[in-house]
PDB file of C-alpha atoms in Angstrom:
ATOM      1  CA  MET L   1       4.962-120.414 -12.312  1.00  0.00           C
ATOM      2  CA  GLU L   2       3.552-123.302 -14.289  1.00  0.00           C
ATOM      3  CA  LEU L   3       3.689-121.155 -17.418  1.00  0.00           C
ATOM      4  CA  ASN L   4       7.357-120.461 -16.865  1.00  0.00           C
ATOM      5  CA  ASP L   5       8.041-124.187 -16.422  1.00  0.00           C
ATOM      6  CA  ASP L   6       6.223-124.984 -19.695  1.00  0.00           C
ATOM      7  CA  LEU L   7       8.128-122.258 -21.510  1.00  0.00           C
ATOM      8  CA  MET L   8      11.389-123.586 -20.196  1.00  0.00           C
ATOM      9  CA  ALA L   9      10.498-127.136 -21.215  1.00  0.00           C
ATOM     10  CA  VAL L  10       9.483-126.021 -24.685  1.00  0.00           C
ATOM     11  CA  SER L  11      12.654-123.906 -24.960  1.00  0.00           C
ATOM     12  CA  LEU L  12      14.816-126.893 -23.929  1.00  0.00           C
ATOM     13  CA  GLU L  13      13.130-129.162 -26.434  1.00  0.00           C
ATOM     14  CA  GLU L  14      13.576-126.556 -29.140  1.00  0.00           C
ATOM     15  CA  ARG L  15      17.233-126.128 -28.285  1.00  0.00           C
ATOM     16  CA  THR L  16      17.739-129.958 -28.277  1.00  0.00           C
ATOM     17  CA  ARG L  17      16.133-130.150 -31.731  1.00  0.00           C
ATOM     18  CA  MET L  18      18.253-127.384 -33.054  1.00  0.00           C
ATOM     19  CA  LEU L  19      21.388-128.992 -31.743  1.00  0.00           C
ATOM     20  CA  GLU L  20      20.404-132.243 -33.389  1.00  0.00           C
ATOM     21  CA  GLU L  21      19.753-130.533 -36.726  1.00  0.00           C
ATOM     22  CA  GLU L  22      23.042-128.712 -36.415  1.00  0.00           C
ATOM     23  CA  SER L  23      24.889-131.991 -35.710  1.00  0.00           C
ATOM     24  CA  ALA L  24      23.204-133.657 -38.718  1.00  0.00           C
ATOM     25  CA  LEU L  25      24.065-130.733 -40.907  1.00  0.00           C
ATOM     26  CA  ARG L  26      27.613-130.787 -39.810  1.00  0.00           C
ATOM     27  CA  ASN L  27      27.843-134.550 -40.548  1.00  0.00           C
ATOM     28  CA  MET L  28      26.333-134.006 -43.930  1.00  0.00           C
ATOM     29  CA  LEU L  29      28.762-131.219 -44.728  1.00  0.00           C
ATOM     30  CA  SER L  30      31.706-133.352 -43.450  1.00  0.00           C
ATOM     31  CA  GLY L  31      30.643-136.216 -45.743  1.00  0.00           C
ATOM     32  CA  GLU L  32      30.255-133.898 -48.693  1.00  0.00           C
ATOM     33  CA  GLN L  33      33.706-132.401 -47.972  1.00  0.00           C
ATOM     34  CA  ALA L  34      35.254-135.857 -47.853  1.00  0.00           C
ATOM     35  CA  ARG L  35      33.557-136.858 -51.063  1.00  0.00           C
ATOM     36  CA  HIS L  36      34.740-133.739 -52.822  1.00  0.00           C
ATOM     37  CA  GLU L  37      38.267-134.324 -51.483  1.00  0.00           C
ATOM     38  CA  GLN L  38      38.171-137.883 -52.835  1.00  0.00           C
ATOM     39  CA  ILE L  39      36.999-136.630 -56.226  1.00  0.00           C
ATOM     40  CA  ARG L  40      39.724-133.978 -56.229  1.00  0.00           C
ATOM     41  CA  LYS L  41      42.409-136.589 -55.546  1.00  0.00           C
ATOM     42  CA  MET L  42      41.083-138.915 -58.258  1.00  0.00           C
ATOM     43  CA  MET L  43      41.226-135.989 -60.748  1.00  0.00           C
ATOM     44  CA  GLU L  44      44.738-135.125 -59.721  1.00  0.00           C
ATOM     45  CA  GLU L  45      45.822-138.740 -60.241  1.00  0.00           C
ATOM     46  CA  GLU L  46      44.213-138.860 -63.691  1.00  0.00           C
ATOM     47  CA  LEU L  47      45.838-135.529 -64.580  1.00  0.00           C
ATOM     48  CA  LEU L  48      49.251-136.929 -63.504  1.00  0.00           C
ATOM     49  CA  LYS L  49      48.720-140.083 -65.531  1.00  0.00           C
ATOM     50  CA  GLU L  50      47.721-137.987 -68.592  1.00  0.00           C
ATOM     51  CA  ARG L  51      50.837-135.868 -68.217  1.00  0.00           C
ATOM     52  CA  GLN L  52      52.976-138.918 -68.071  1.00  0.00           C
ATOM     53  CA  ARG L  53      51.365-140.377 -71.176  1.00  0.00           C
ATOM     54  CA  ARG L  54      51.786-137.071 -72.951  1.00  0.00           C
ATOM     55  CA  VAL L  55      55.502-136.872 -72.034  1.00  0.00           C
ATOM     56  CA  LEU L  56      56.028-140.459 -73.267  1.00  0.00           C
ATOM     57  CA  ALA L  57      54.237-139.713 -76.476  1.00  0.00           C
ATOM     58  CA  GLU L  58      56.264-136.504 -76.960  1.00  0.00           C
ATOM     59  CA  GLU L  59      59.440-138.412 -76.378  1.00  0.00           C
ATOM     60  CA  THR L  60      58.500-141.111 -78.941  1.00  0.00           C
ATOM     61  CA  LEU L  61      57.593-138.387 -81.422  1.00  0.00           C
ATOM     62  CA  GLU L  62      60.904-136.659 -80.863  1.00  0.00           C
ATOM     63  CA  ASP L  63      62.732-139.967 -81.500  1.00  0.00           C
ATOM     64  CA  VAL L  64      60.989-140.205 -84.841  1.00  0.00           C
ATOM     65  CA  ARG L  65      61.671-136.557 -85.727  1.00  0.00           C
ATOM     66  CA  ARG L  66      65.341-136.854 -84.779  1.00  0.00           C
ATOM     67  CA  GLU L  67      65.800-139.884 -87.040  1.00  0.00           C
ATOM     68  CA  CYS L  68      64.009-138.163 -89.928  1.00  0.00           C
ATOM     69  CA  ARG L  69      65.906-134.868 -89.914  1.00  0.00           C
ATOM     70  CA  ALA L  70      68.421-136.155 -92.499  1.00  0.00           C
ATOM     71  CA  PRO L  71      68.476-138.917 -95.096  1.00  0.00           C
ATOM     72  CA  PHE L  72      69.419-142.155 -93.487  1.00  0.00           C
ATOM     73  CA  ILE L  73      69.420-145.911 -94.022  1.00  0.00           C
ATOM     74  CA  VAL L  74      67.764-148.046 -91.396  1.00  0.00           C
ATOM     75  CA  PRO L  75      70.322-150.785 -90.653  1.00  0.00           C
ATOM     76  CA  ALA L  76      68.101-153.055 -88.692  1.00  0.00           C
ATOM     77  CA  LEU L  77      65.248-153.066 -91.181  1.00  0.00           C
ATOM     78  CA  MET L  78      67.614-153.197 -94.143  1.00  0.00           C
ATOM     79  CA  GLU L  79      69.348-156.330 -92.855  1.00  0.00           C
ATOM     80  CA  ALA L  80      66.004-157.757 -91.745  1.00  0.00           C
ATOM     81  CA  PHE L  81      64.544-157.575 -95.198  1.00  0.00           C
ATOM     82  CA  ILE L  82      67.716-159.009 -96.738  1.00  0.00           C
ATOM     83  CA  HIS L  83      67.565-162.005 -94.369  1.00  0.00           C
ATOM     84  CA  VAL L  84      63.912-162.548 -95.055  1.00  0.00           C
ATOM     85  CA  SER L  85      64.451-162.374 -98.746  1.00  0.00           C
ATOM     86  CA  ARG L  86      67.214-164.947 -98.662  1.00  0.00           C
ATOM     87  CA  THR L  87      65.164-167.258 -96.415  1.00  0.00           C
ATOM     88  CA  THR L  88      62.135-167.007 -98.650  1.00  0.00           C
ATOM     89  CA  THR L  89      64.312-167.909-101.643  1.00  0.00           C
ATOM     90  CA  VAL L  90      65.634-171.009 -99.844  1.00  0.00           C
ATOM     91  CA  VAL L  91      62.170-172.047 -98.916  1.00  0.00           C
ATOM     92  CA  LEU L  92      60.890-171.770-102.430  1.00  0.00           C
ATOM     93  CA  GLN L  93      63.929-173.694-103.841  1.00  0.00           C
ATOM     94  CA  ASN L  94      63.381-176.521-101.333  1.00  0.00           C
ATOM     95  CA  ALA L  95      59.650-176.637-102.146  1.00  0.00           C
ATOM     96  CA  ALA L  96      60.415-176.806-105.917  1.00  0.00           C
ATOM     97  CA  ALA L  97      63.015-179.519-105.407  1.00  0.00           C
ATOM     98  CA  SER L  98      60.586-181.605-103.273  1.00  0.00           C
ATOM     99  CA  GLN L  99      57.815-181.229-105.814  1.00  0.00           C
ATOM    100  CA  SER L 100      60.013-182.335-108.673  1.00  0.00           C
ATOM    101  CA  GLN L 101      61.126-185.449-106.770  1.00  0.00           C
ATOM    102  CA  THR L 102      57.520-186.688-106.243  1.00  0.00           C
ATOM    103  CA  GLN L 103      54.355-185.779-108.082  1.00  0.00           C
ATOM    104  CA  THR L 104      52.087-187.931-105.994  1.00  0.00           C
ATOM    105  CA  GLN L 105      52.631-186.326-102.609  1.00  0.00           C
ATOM    106  CA  MET L 106      52.357-182.617-101.878  1.00  0.00           C
ATOM    107  CA  PRO L 107      54.961-181.278 -99.478  1.00  0.00           C
ATOM    108  CA  THR L 108      53.779-180.097 -96.104  1.00  0.00           C
ATOM    109  CA  PRO L 109      54.875-176.690 -94.761  1.00  0.00           C
ATOM    110  CA  ALA L 110      57.224-178.426 -92.312  1.00  0.00           C
ATOM    111  CA  SER L 111      59.093-180.140 -94.994  1.00  0.00           C
ATOM    112  CA  LYS L 112      60.027-176.869 -96.605  1.00  0.00           C
ATOM    113  CA  VAL L 113      62.454-175.858 -93.903  1.00  0.00           C
ATOM    114  CA  ALA L 114      65.934-177.343 -94.233  1.00  0.00           C
ATOM    115  CA  VAL L 115      66.714-178.997 -90.843  1.00  0.00           C
ATOM    116  CA  PRO L 116      69.332-181.774 -90.435  1.00  0.00           C
ATOM    117  CA  PRO L 117      67.432-185.057 -90.202  1.00  0.00           C
ATOM    118  CA  SER L 118      69.421-186.069 -87.118  1.00  0.00           C
ATOM    119  CA  THR L 119      67.829-183.215 -85.169  1.00  0.00           C
ATOM    120  CA  SER L 120      64.222-184.035 -85.872  1.00  0.00           C
ATOM    121  CA  VAL L 121      62.184-185.980 -83.320  1.00  0.00           C
ATOM    122  CA  GLN L 122      58.633-187.182 -83.739  1.00  0.00           C
ATOM    123  CA  VAL L 123      56.816-186.260 -80.538  1.00  0.00           C
ATOM    124  CA  THR L 124      54.393-189.188 -81.066  1.00  0.00           C
ATOM    125  CA  GLU L 125      57.166-191.774 -80.711  1.00  0.00           C
ATOM    126  CA  VAL L 126      57.805-191.031 -77.002  1.00  0.00           C
ATOM    127  CA  PRO L 127      55.686-189.745 -74.073  1.00  0.00           C
ATOM    128  CA  ALA L 128      54.808-186.110 -74.307  1.00  0.00           C
ATOM    129  CA  LEU L 129      56.881-185.502 -71.106  1.00  0.00           C
ATOM    130  CA  LEU L 130      59.283-187.711 -69.251  1.00  0.00           C
ATOM    131  CA  GLY L 131      59.248-186.226 -65.783  1.00  0.00           C
ATOM    132  CA  ASP L 132      60.984-187.879 -62.844  1.00  0.00           C
ATOM    133  CA  SER L 133      60.166-190.936 -60.670  1.00  0.00           C
ATOM    134  CA  ASN L 134      57.959-188.769 -58.371  1.00  0.00           C
ATOM    135  CA  GLY L 135      55.838-187.535 -61.309  1.00  0.00           C
ATOM    136  CA  HIS L 136      57.364-184.015 -61.177  1.00  0.00           C
ATOM    137  CA  TYR L 137      58.285-182.091 -64.357  1.00  0.00           C
ATOM    138  CA  ARG L 138      61.182-179.725 -64.670  1.00  0.00           C
ATOM    139  CA  ILE L 139      61.062-178.256 -68.101  1.00  0.00           C
ATOM    140  CA  HIS L 140      63.571-176.080 -69.901  1.00  0.00           C
ATOM    141  CA  ILE L 141      62.272-174.415 -73.113  1.00  0.00           C
ATOM    142  CA  LEU L 142      64.857-173.297 -75.639  1.00  0.00           C
ATOM    143  CA  GLY L 143      64.530-171.354 -78.852  1.00  0.00           C
ATOM    144  CA  ASN L 144      65.357-168.101 -80.612  1.00  0.00           C
ATOM    145  CA  SER L 145      63.820-164.766 -79.649  1.00  0.00           C
ATOM    146  CA  GLY L 146      60.245-164.761 -80.781  1.00  0.00           C
ATOM    147  CA  SER L 147      59.973-168.508 -81.318  1.00  0.00           C
ATOM    148  CA  GLY L 148      57.153-168.782 -78.785  1.00  0.00           C
ATOM    149  CA  LYS L 149      58.968-169.773 -75.591  1.00  0.00           C
ATOM    150  CA  SER L 150      57.016-167.489 -73.238  1.00  0.00           C
ATOM    151  CA  THR L 151      53.603-168.333 -74.745  1.00  0.00           C
ATOM    152  CA  THR L 152      54.346-172.047 -74.615  1.00  0.00           C
ATOM    153  CA  ALA L 153      55.681-171.809 -71.072  1.00  0.00           C
ATOM    154  CA  LYS L 154      52.547-170.046 -69.878  1.00  0.00           C
ATOM    155  CA  GLU L 155      50.259-172.699 -71.505  1.00  0.00           C
ATOM    156  CA  LEU L 156      52.356-175.546 -70.028  1.00  0.00           C
ATOM    157  CA  GLY L 157      52.257-173.893 -66.649  1.00  0.00           C
ATOM    158  CA  HIS L 158      48.482-173.672 -66.802  1.00  0.00           C
ATOM    159  CA  ILE L 159      48.290-177.367 -67.895  1.00  0.00           C
ATOM    160  CA  LEU L 160      50.740-178.781 -65.337  1.00  0.00           C
ATOM    161  CA  LYS L 161      49.886-176.325 -62.524  1.00  0.00           C
ATOM    162  CA  ILE L 162      53.571-175.491 -61.948  1.00  0.00           C
ATOM    163  CA  PRO L 163      55.328-172.059 -61.951  1.00  0.00           C
ATOM    164  CA  VAL L 164      57.039-170.499 -64.871  1.00  0.00           C
ATOM    165  CA  ILE L 165      60.563-169.096 -64.435  1.00  0.00           C
ATOM    166  CA  PRO L 166      60.980-166.238 -66.992  1.00  0.00           C
ATOM    167  CA  MET L 167      64.667-165.853 -67.553  1.00  0.00           C
ATOM    168  CA  ASP L 168      64.161-162.491 -69.286  1.00  0.00           C
ATOM    169  CA  GLU L 169      63.034-161.103 -65.935  1.00  0.00           C
ATOM    170  CA  ILE L 170      66.038-162.622 -64.163  1.00  0.00           C
ATOM    171  CA  MET L 171      68.430-161.210 -66.833  1.00  0.00           C
ATOM    172  CA  TRP L 172      67.165-157.654 -67.165  1.00  0.00           C
ATOM    173  CA  ASN L 173      66.904-155.064 -64.371  1.00  0.00           C
ATOM    174  CA  PRO L 174      65.087-151.740 -64.869  1.00  0.00           C
ATOM    175  CA  GLY L 175      66.657-149.530 -67.514  1.00  0.00           C
ATOM    176  CA  TRP L 176      67.823-152.599 -69.515  1.00  0.00           C
ATOM    177  CA  LYS L 177      70.698-153.161 -67.080  1.00  0.00           C
ATOM    178  CA  PRO L 178      71.841-156.842 -67.316  1.00  0.00           C
ATOM    179  CA  SER L 179      72.425-158.960 -64.286  1.00  0.00           C
ATOM    180  CA  SER L 180      75.948-160.227 -63.678  1.00  0.00           C
ATOM    181  CA  ASP L 181      76.621-163.886 -64.174  1.00  0.00           C
ATOM    182  CA  ALA L 182      76.664-164.506 -60.445  1.00  0.00           C
ATOM    183  CA  GLU L 183      73.438-162.605 -59.887  1.00  0.00           C
ATOM    184  CA  PHE L 184      71.736-164.393 -62.739  1.00  0.00           C
ATOM    185  CA  GLN L 185      72.719-167.825 -61.506  1.00  0.00           C
ATOM    186  CA  ARG L 186      71.803-166.961 -57.901  1.00  0.00           C
ATOM    187  CA  LYS L 187      68.282-165.750 -58.860  1.00  0.00           C
ATOM    188  CA  LEU L 188      67.707-168.771 -61.136  1.00  0.00           C
ATOM    189  CA  ARG L 189      68.881-171.189 -58.450  1.00  0.00           C
ATOM    190  CA  ARG L 190      66.609-169.632 -55.789  1.00  0.00           C
ATOM    191  CA  MET L 191      63.552-169.859 -58.130  1.00  0.00           C
ATOM    192  CA  MET L 192      64.271-173.402 -58.996  1.00  0.00           C
ATOM    193  CA  ASP L 193      64.803-174.382 -55.380  1.00  0.00           C
ATOM    194  CA  ASP L 194      61.530-172.655 -54.386  1.00  0.00           C
ATOM    195  CA  SER L 195      59.588-174.929 -56.763  1.00  0.00           C
ATOM    196  CA  PRO L 196      60.461-178.478 -55.583  1.00  0.00           C
ATOM    197  CA  ASN L 197      57.336-179.894 -57.281  1.00  0.00           C
ATOM    198  CA  GLY L 198      58.394-178.788 -60.756  1.00  0.00           C
ATOM    199  CA  TRP L 199      59.022-175.703 -62.806  1.00  0.00           C
ATOM    200  CA  ILE L 200      59.205-174.379 -66.400  1.00  0.00           C
ATOM    201  CA  ALA L 201      62.326-172.377 -67.222  1.00  0.00           C
ATOM    202  CA  ASP L 202      61.684-170.057 -70.236  1.00  0.00           C
ATOM    203  CA  GLY L 203      64.767-168.735 -71.893  1.00  0.00           C
ATOM    204  CA  ASP L 204      68.235-169.531 -73.230  1.00  0.00           C
ATOM    205  CA  TYR L 205      70.985-167.576 -71.494  1.00  0.00           C
ATOM    206  CA  LEU L 206      73.746-170.135 -71.757  1.00  0.00           C
ATOM    207  CA  ARG L 207      76.509-167.608 -71.353  1.00  0.00           C
ATOM    208  CA  LYS L 208      74.943-166.300 -68.184  1.00  0.00           C
ATOM    209  CA  GLY L 209      74.462-169.681 -66.582  1.00  0.00           C
ATOM    210  CA  SER L 210      71.183-171.203 -67.700  1.00  0.00           C
ATOM    211  CA  GLN L 211      73.072-174.450 -68.092  1.00  0.00           C
ATOM    212  CA  ILE L 212      71.919-175.348 -64.538  1.00  0.00           C
ATOM    213  CA  ALA L 213      68.308-175.366 -65.720  1.00  0.00           C
ATOM    214  CA  PHE L 214      69.264-177.543 -68.671  1.00  0.00           C
ATOM    215  CA  ASP L 215      71.189-180.021 -66.524  1.00  0.00           C
ATOM    216  CA  GLU L 216      68.461-180.373 -63.931  1.00  0.00           C
ATOM    217  CA  ALA L 217      65.572-180.439 -66.311  1.00  0.00           C
ATOM    218  CA  THR L 218      63.663-183.679 -66.857  1.00  0.00           C
ATOM    219  CA  ASP L 219      62.528-182.438 -70.253  1.00  0.00           C
ATOM    220  CA  VAL L 220      64.137-179.934 -72.693  1.00  0.00           C
ATOM    221  CA  ILE L 221      61.890-178.513 -75.418  1.00  0.00           C
ATOM    222  CA  TRP L 222      63.520-176.877 -78.412  1.00  0.00           C
ATOM    223  CA  LEU L 223      61.058-174.667 -80.305  1.00  0.00           C
ATOM    224  CA  ASP L 224      62.364-174.318 -83.806  1.00  0.00           C
ATOM    225  CA  PRO L 225      59.659-172.888 -86.103  1.00  0.00           C
ATOM    226  CA  PRO L 226      60.586-171.341 -89.490  1.00  0.00           C
ATOM    227  CA  LEU L 227      61.942-167.876 -89.381  1.00  0.00           C
ATOM    228  CA  ILE L 228      59.394-166.556 -91.903  1.00  0.00           C
ATOM    229  CA  LEU L 229      56.602-167.756 -89.542  1.00  0.00           C
ATOM    230  CA  TYR L 230      57.758-166.071 -86.293  1.00  0.00           C
ATOM    231  CA  PHE L 231      59.669-162.988 -87.546  1.00  0.00           C
ATOM    232  CA  PRO L 232      56.392-161.107 -88.459  1.00  0.00           C
ATOM    233  CA  ARG L 233      55.133-161.865 -84.937  1.00  0.00           C
ATOM    234  CA  ILE L 234      58.191-160.127 -83.465  1.00  0.00           C
ATOM    235  CA  ILE L 235      57.444-157.079 -85.575  1.00  0.00           C
ATOM    236  CA  ILE L 236      53.809-157.027 -84.434  1.00  0.00           C
ATOM    237  CA  ARG L 237      54.842-157.584 -80.827  1.00  0.00           C
ATOM    238  CA  THR L 238      57.378-154.748 -81.018  1.00  0.00           C
ATOM    239  CA  ILE L 239      54.815-152.334 -82.449  1.00  0.00           C
ATOM    240  CA  ARG L 240      52.243-153.295 -79.821  1.00  0.00           C
ATOM    241  CA  ARG L 241      54.771-152.609 -77.064  1.00  0.00           C
ATOM    242  CA  LEU L 242      55.698-149.218 -78.516  1.00  0.00           C
ATOM    243  CA  LEU L 243      51.970-148.362 -78.530  1.00  0.00           C
ATOM    244  CA  HIS L 244      51.654-149.602 -74.899  1.00  0.00           C
ATOM    245  CA  LEU L 245      49.111-152.206 -76.051  1.00  0.00           C
ATOM    246  CA  GLU L 246      51.335-154.977 -74.575  1.00  0.00           C
ATOM    247  CA  PRO L 247      53.506-154.922 -71.532  1.00  0.00           C
ATOM    248  CA  PRO L 248      57.294-154.921 -71.980  1.00  0.00           C
ATOM    249  CA  CYS L 249      59.285-158.124 -71.627  1.00  0.00           C
ATOM    250  CA  CYS L 250      60.497-156.989 -68.195  1.00  0.00           C
ATOM    251  CA  GLU L 251      59.326-154.308 -65.724  1.00  0.00           C
ATOM    252  CA  GLY L 252      61.090-151.054 -66.224  1.00  0.00           C
ATOM    253  CA  CYS L 253      62.473-152.014 -69.660  1.00  0.00           C
ATOM    254  CA  PRO L 254      60.350-150.163 -72.203  1.00  0.00           C
ATOM    255  CA  GLU L 255      61.175-150.366 -75.890  1.00  0.00           C
ATOM    256  CA  THR L 256      61.811-147.255 -77.906  1.00  0.00           C
ATOM    257  CA  VAL L 257      61.349-146.523 -81.651  1.00  0.00           C
ATOM    258  CA  SER L 258      65.028-145.683 -82.133  1.00  0.00           C
ATOM    259  CA  GLU L 259      66.216-148.917 -80.524  1.00  0.00           C
ATOM    260  CA  ALA L 260      63.553-151.170 -82.069  1.00  0.00           C
ATOM    261  CA  PHE L 261      64.011-150.028 -85.724  1.00  0.00           C
ATOM    262  CA  PHE L 262      67.074-147.809 -86.064  1.00  0.00           C
ATOM    263  CA  SER L 263      69.683-149.512 -83.890  1.00  0.00           C
ATOM    264  CA  ARG L 264      71.942-152.469 -84.279  1.00  0.00           C
ATOM    265  CA  LYS L 265      70.720-153.561 -80.817  1.00  0.00           C
ATOM    266  CA  SER L 266      67.351-153.969 -82.297  1.00  0.00           C
ATOM    267  CA  ILE L 267      65.396-157.084 -81.192  1.00  0.00           C
ATOM    268  CA  LEU L 268      64.502-157.608 -84.845  1.00  0.00           C
ATOM    269  CA  LEU L 269      68.097-157.762 -85.943  1.00  0.00           C
ATOM    270  CA  TRP L 270      68.994-159.863 -82.854  1.00  0.00           C
ATOM    271  CA  SER L 271      66.293-162.400 -83.797  1.00  0.00           C
ATOM    272  CA  LEU L 272      67.467-162.545 -87.363  1.00  0.00           C
ATOM    273  CA  SER L 273      71.158-162.866 -86.579  1.00  0.00           C
ATOM    274  CA  GLY L 274      70.481-165.445 -83.865  1.00  0.00           C
ATOM    275  CA  HIS L 275      68.244-167.784 -85.874  1.00  0.00           C
ATOM    276  CA  TRP L 276      70.922-169.807 -87.555  1.00  0.00           C
ATOM    277  CA  SER L 277      73.452-169.799 -84.736  1.00  0.00           C
ATOM    278  CA  ASN L 278      70.675-170.852 -82.283  1.00  0.00           C
ATOM    279  CA  ARG L 279      69.661-173.659 -84.586  1.00  0.00           C
ATOM    280  CA  ARG L 280      73.256-174.805 -84.893  1.00  0.00           C
ATOM    281  CA  ILE L 281      73.862-174.824 -81.133  1.00  0.00           C
ATOM    282  CA  ASN L 282      70.684-176.576 -80.342  1.00  0.00           C
ATOM    283  CA  ALA L 283      71.176-179.152 -83.101  1.00  0.00           C
ATOM    284  CA  GLU L 284      74.516-179.979 -81.501  1.00  0.00           C
ATOM    285  CA  LYS L 285      72.696-180.505 -78.234  1.00  0.00           C
ATOM    286  CA  MET L 286      70.235-182.757 -79.920  1.00  0.00           C
ATOM    287  CA  THR L 287      73.023-185.065 -81.035  1.00  0.00           C
ATOM    288  CA  GLU L 288      73.908-185.652 -77.414  1.00  0.00           C
ATOM    289  CA  PHE L 289      70.605-185.295 -75.496  1.00  0.00           C
ATOM    290  CA  GLY L 290      68.002-186.202 -78.100  1.00  0.00           C
ATOM    291  CA  ILE L 291      65.351-188.527 -76.787  1.00  0.00           C
ATOM    292  CA  THR L 292      65.529-191.082 -79.604  1.00  0.00           C
ATOM    293  CA  ASN L 293      68.829-190.315 -81.391  1.00  0.00           C
ATOM    294  CA  GLY L 294      71.097-188.774 -78.789  1.00  0.00           C
ATOM    295  CA  THR L 295      74.499-190.301 -78.052  1.00  0.00           C
ATOM    296  CA  ARG L 296      73.883-190.024 -74.234  1.00  0.00           C
ATOM    297  CA  ILE L 297      71.184-192.637 -74.075  1.00  0.00           C
ATOM    298  CA  ASP L 298      70.863-192.404 -70.247  1.00  0.00           C
ATOM    299  CA  GLN L 299      70.349-188.599 -70.496  1.00  0.00           C
ATOM    300  CA  GLY L 300      68.050-188.426 -73.519  1.00  0.00           C
ATOM    301  CA  LYS L 301      65.521-185.672 -72.658  1.00  0.00           C
ATOM    302  CA  MET L 302      65.581-183.190 -75.498  1.00  0.00           C
ATOM    303  CA  ARG L 303      63.068-182.932 -78.264  1.00  0.00           C
ATOM    304  CA  ARG L 304      62.694-180.544 -81.202  1.00  0.00           C
ATOM    305  CA  ILE L 305      59.274-179.111 -82.133  1.00  0.00           C
ATOM    306  CA  GLY L 306      59.327-177.352 -85.490  1.00  0.00           C
ATOM    307  CA  GLY L 307      56.882-176.840 -88.240  1.00  0.00           C
ATOM    308  CA  TRP L 308      54.250-174.250 -88.775  1.00  0.00           C
ATOM    309  CA  GLY L 309      52.436-174.660 -85.473  1.00  0.00           C
ATOM    310  CA  GLY L 310      50.570-177.928 -85.914  1.00  0.00           C
ATOM    311  CA  GLU L 311      53.246-180.044 -84.313  1.00  0.00           C
ATOM    312  CA  LEU L 312      53.296-177.780 -81.208  1.00  0.00           C
ATOM    313  CA  ARG L 313      49.556-177.890 -80.856  1.00  0.00           C
ATOM    314  CA  ARG L 314      49.505-181.712 -81.173  1.00  0.00           C
ATOM    315  CA  TRP L 315      52.288-181.988 -78.550  1.00  0.00           C
ATOM    316  CA  LEU L 316      50.374-179.715 -76.093  1.00  0.00           C
ATOM    317  CA  GLU L 317      47.273-181.876 -76.613  1.00  0.00           C
ATOM    318  CA  CYS L 318      49.398-184.939 -75.749  1.00  0.00           C
ATOM    319  CA  VAL L 319      50.577-183.202 -72.558  1.00  0.00           C
ATOM    320  CA  LYS L 320      46.982-182.585 -71.523  1.00  0.00           C
ATOM    321  CA  ILE L 321      46.100-186.221 -72.088  1.00  0.00           C
ATOM    322  CA  LEU L 322      49.199-187.289 -70.139  1.00  0.00           C
ATOM    323  CA  VAL L 323      48.296-185.295 -67.034  1.00  0.00           C
ATOM    324  CA  SER L 324      44.486-185.746 -67.192  1.00  0.00           C
TER     325      SER L 324
END
């Protein structure tokens, strides 16, 4: 009887041990299965991304092939090179004239660009930023496409700790669909109202309604570098976006080879054609709202920053000192 009890006890212990081992084995197999399932999902996601990249590359290649099937003239690049050639000629002529007038003083790069004297403002003559009575800054940055508005706005936002309002993102919806005037103004107004302690509006969409940012700004910054300085940057930026080394200006608005180089809607042609008209419009604004020489003395808040980069760097340093 005692022997049977011992055998039953041993059998029970053995069965318990076997059940525990079976449970541990099941848990291990379940964990392995979950791990393999996770690896499988990751591989499927990578394959999907690779397919998308391949489709995009094939579409880009097809654009190039389509444009190269027959002899053609690239209108955007042709007009771009013509404009650059003319601009370079003007710069060289101005430099030669300046050198002939004085032999004792070498002309600086900024003096080579013909800008009406009435539109030039020395940033050292006035505070770097005016702001309002509460110490808040509402800044509107103007300038042609590629003049450095977005880069300057981001750096200013970092210095002043205030949000940047990118008007490109307000203007363009996915698929390069433009916002209506009412939609543009509504979005811009909401973003301005959401930042009562200051904001930096980056962009110049006067026809869409960006005038409200100009009117409510405490400071208006007009970036006006020479065309031959910033036009190569636009070309490099466009190529980087085509190669997906840089994000597009707006989400859902990728640039294509055909539109960038072979279309009259090209950003390159847009920048070239808009350089002189943009300068003329902003020069007219300077005559009214210029800080030191505007006709509206009580509303003087606009300054021009031109040159080859040194003036902008010095002004940003002054801003840092102002808020430190």
